[in-house]
Coordinates of C-alpha atoms in Angstrom, one line a residue:
L744 CA -0.8 -34.6 -7.8
S745 CA 0.8 -34.2 -4.3
L746 CA 2.4 -30.9 -3.2
G747 CA 5.7 -32.8 -3.1
V748 CA 5.9 -32.5 -6.9
F749 CA 5.9 -28.7 -6.6
V750 CA 9.2 -28.6 -4.8
H751 CA 11.0 -27.4 -7.9
I752 CA 12.7 -24.2 -8.9
C753 CA 12.2 -21.3 -4.3
Q754 CA 12.0 -18.3 -2.4
P755 CA 8.7 -17.1 -1.2
F756 CA 7.1 -14.4 -3.2
T757 CA 8.1 -11.7 -0.8
S758 CA 8.6 -9.3 -3.7
L759 CA 6.9 -8.5 -7.0
N760 CA 10.3 -8.9 -8.6
Q761 CA 10.5 -12.6 -7.4
A762 CA 7.0 -13.2 -8.7
R763 CA 7.9 -11.7 -12.1
E764 CA 11.1 -13.8 -12.2
Y765 CA 9.2 -17.0 -11.5
A766 CA 6.5 -16.1 -14.0
K767 CA 9.1 -15.7 -16.7
S768 CA 10.7 -19.0 -15.8
V769 CA 7.6 -21.1 -16.4
E770 CA 5.3 -21.6 -19.4
E771 CA 2.1 -19.6 -19.0
Y772 CA -0.2 -22.0 -20.9
P773 CA 1.0 -25.6 -20.4
D774 CA -0.8 -28.3 -22.3
I775 CA -3.5 -30.2 -20.3
D776 CA -3.5 -34.0 -20.0
N777 CA -7.2 -34.5 -20.5
D778 CA -10.0 -32.9 -22.6
N779 CA -11.9 -31.5 -19.6
W780 CA -11.5 -27.7 -19.5
L781 CA -13.7 -27.6 -16.4
D782 CA -11.3 -29.9 -14.5
P783 CA -8.0 -29.9 -16.4
L784 CA -5.1 -32.2 -15.4
F785 CA -1.6 -30.9 -15.6
D786 CA 0.3 -33.9 -14.3
S787 CA 2.7 -34.1 -17.2
Y788 CA 3.6 -30.4 -16.8
Q789 CA 4.0 -30.7 -13.1
K790 CA 6.3 -33.7 -13.4
S791 CA 8.4 -31.8 -15.9
L792 CA 9.1 -29.2 -13.2
V793 CA 10.5 -31.8 -10.7
P794 CA 14.2 -31.1 -10.3
N795 CA 16.6 -33.7 -11.7
F796 CA 19.5 -35.1 -9.8
F797 CA 21.9 -32.4 -10.9
S798 CA 19.5 -29.5 -9.9
R799 CA 18.8 -31.1 -6.5
T800 CA 22.5 -31.5 -5.9
L801 CA 23.2 -27.8 -6.8
T802 CA 20.4 -26.7 -4.4
R803 CA 21.7 -28.9 -1.6
L804 CA 25.2 -27.4 -2.1
G805 CA 23.7 -23.9 -2.0
L806 CA 24.9 -23.2 -5.5
Q807 CA 21.3 -22.8 -6.9
K808 CA 18.3 -21.3 -5.2
P809 CA 14.8 -22.4 -6.3
L810 CA 12.3 -19.8 -7.2
W811 CA 9.2 -21.4 -5.5
S812 CA 8.4 -24.6 -3.6
A813 CA 5.5 -26.1 -1.7
V814 CA 7.4 -25.4 1.5
E815 CA 6.8 -21.7 0.8
L816 CA 3.1 -22.3 0.5
Q817 CA 3.1 -24.2 3.8
K818 CA 5.0 -21.4 5.5
A819 CA 2.5 -18.8 4.2
L820 CA -0.5 -20.8 5.3
I821 CA 1.0 -21.2 8.8
Q822 CA 1.8 -17.5 9.0
V823 CA -1.7 -16.4 7.9
T824 CA -3.3 -18.9 10.3
K825 CA -1.2 -17.6 13.2
Q826 CA -2.1 -13.9 12.3
R827 CA -5.8 -14.8 12.3
E828 CA -5.6 -16.4 15.7
L829 CA -3.7 -13.5 17.1
N830 CA -6.3 -11.1 15.8
G831 CA -9.1 -13.2 17.4
Y832 CA -10.5 -14.6 14.1
Q833 CA -11.6 -18.2 14.5
G834 CA -13.7 -20.1 12.0
R835 CA -15.7 -18.1 9.5
F836 CA -15.9 -14.3 9.8
V837 CA -17.2 -11.4 7.9
Q838 CA -15.7 -7.9 8.0
I839 CA -18.0 -5.1 7.2
L840 CA -16.3 -2.1 5.6
E841 CA -18.1 1.2 5.3
P842 CA -15.9 3.1 2.8
A843 CA -15.3 6.8 3.1
I844 CA -15.2 8.9 0.0
A845 CA -11.4 8.7 -0.5
E846 CA -11.2 4.9 -0.1
K847 CA -10.5 2.8 -3.2
F848 CA -11.2 -0.9 -3.8
F849 CA -9.3 -3.0 -6.3
I850 CA -11.5 -6.0 -7.0
W851 CA -10.5 -9.2 -8.8
G852 CA -13.0 -11.7 -10.1
A853 CA -12.3 -15.4 -10.4
L854 CA -8.6 -15.8 -10.9
H855 CA -8.7 -19.6 -11.6
G856 CA -5.0 -19.8 -10.7
A857 CA -4.0 -17.3 -13.4
F858 CA -0.6 -16.6 -11.8
H859 CA 0.9 -14.8 -14.8
S860 CA -2.1 -12.6 -15.1
L861 CA -2.1 -11.7 -11.4
V862 CA 1.6 -10.8 -11.6
R863 CA 0.8 -8.5 -14.6
C864 CA -2.0 -6.8 -12.6
L865 CA 0.2 -6.3 -9.6
S866 CA 3.0 -4.9 -11.8
Y867 CA 0.5 -2.4 -13.2
L868 CA -0.5 -1.4 -9.7
E869 CA 3.1 -1.0 -8.8
A870 CA 3.7 1.2 -11.8
Q871 CA 0.7 3.3 -10.7
G872 CA 2.2 3.7 -7.2
I873 CA -0.6 1.7 -5.6
I874 CA 1.7 -1.0 -4.1
D875 CA 5.5 -1.3 -3.7
N876 CA 7.8 -4.1 -4.7
S877 CA 7.1 -5.9 -1.3
F878 CA 3.3 -6.0 -2.0
K879 CA 2.6 -3.3 0.6
I880 CA -0.4 -1.1 -0.3
K881 CA 0.9 2.4 0.0
N882 CA -2.4 4.1 0.9
S883 CA -4.2 2.8 4.1
N884 CA -7.5 3.7 2.4
D885 CA -7.0 1.3 -0.4
Y886 CA -8.3 -2.3 -0.3
F887 CA -7.7 -5.4 -2.4
V888 CA -10.7 -7.7 -2.7
F889 CA -10.5 -11.2 -4.3
N890 CA -13.9 -12.7 -5.3
G891 CA -14.7 -16.1 -6.6
N892 CA -12.4 -19.0 -7.4
A893 CA -8.8 -18.0 -6.8
I894 CA -7.0 -21.3 -7.3
N895 CA -8.7 -23.9 -9.5
Q896 CA -8.4 -25.0 -13.1
S897 CA -4.8 -24.1 -13.4
A898 CA -1.3 -25.6 -13.3
F899 CA -0.3 -22.7 -11.1
S900 CA -2.9 -22.9 -8.2
P901 CA -0.3 -23.4 -5.5
E902 CA 1.9 -20.6 -6.7
T903 CA -1.2 -18.3 -7.0
L904 CA -2.3 -19.2 -3.5
T905 CA 1.2 -18.5 -2.2
L906 CA 1.2 -15.1 -3.8
L907 CA -2.2 -14.2 -2.5
L908 CA -1.3 -15.3 1.0
N909 CA 1.8 -13.1 0.9
L910 CA -0.3 -10.1 -0.2

C-alpha cells in the first residue's frame, strides 16, 4: 500500500501526548487481510483510515487537524538525514560507547511496528522521570537502544518509524 493511503487523521509526534492521543484514536489490533502472520496485509484497515470527502474538506478549511500523516514521516526522514550529514555521518557507521558506572541503557527488542506498545513504554519512562513529554532524555548518561525489526509485520509501521525518528 502506498504511503499516500496513510494521509489520514496529523501533527508530527513531537510530544508523548500527541502519540498517546493518536494511539487512542486507532484500533491496536486490526484484522489482517490474509492468513500469513509472517507477512500480514492490512490493506482493508489502511483504506478505512483514508479520510472521506467531509474530513478532507474540514482539514482544508483548517477546522480539523489530522493526528498523523505520511508527510510527517517524510519530514522526519529528511530532518534525520540532514542531521547525519551535518555530523559527518555518511553511509553505514558504528558508534562505540564505553559506558561509565552511572550510565543507563534502555534497550528494546524487535518492535515489529508495535506503536501502541512503544507509546506505553515511553509513557512509563515519562512517569519514572527518564524522559519528558517532548521525548527528551533528562539524563545525558542515559541511552535508548532499539535492536531488531522496528517496523515490519504491523499496520502501524509508518507511525512507529515516525515516532522513532522523532525520539
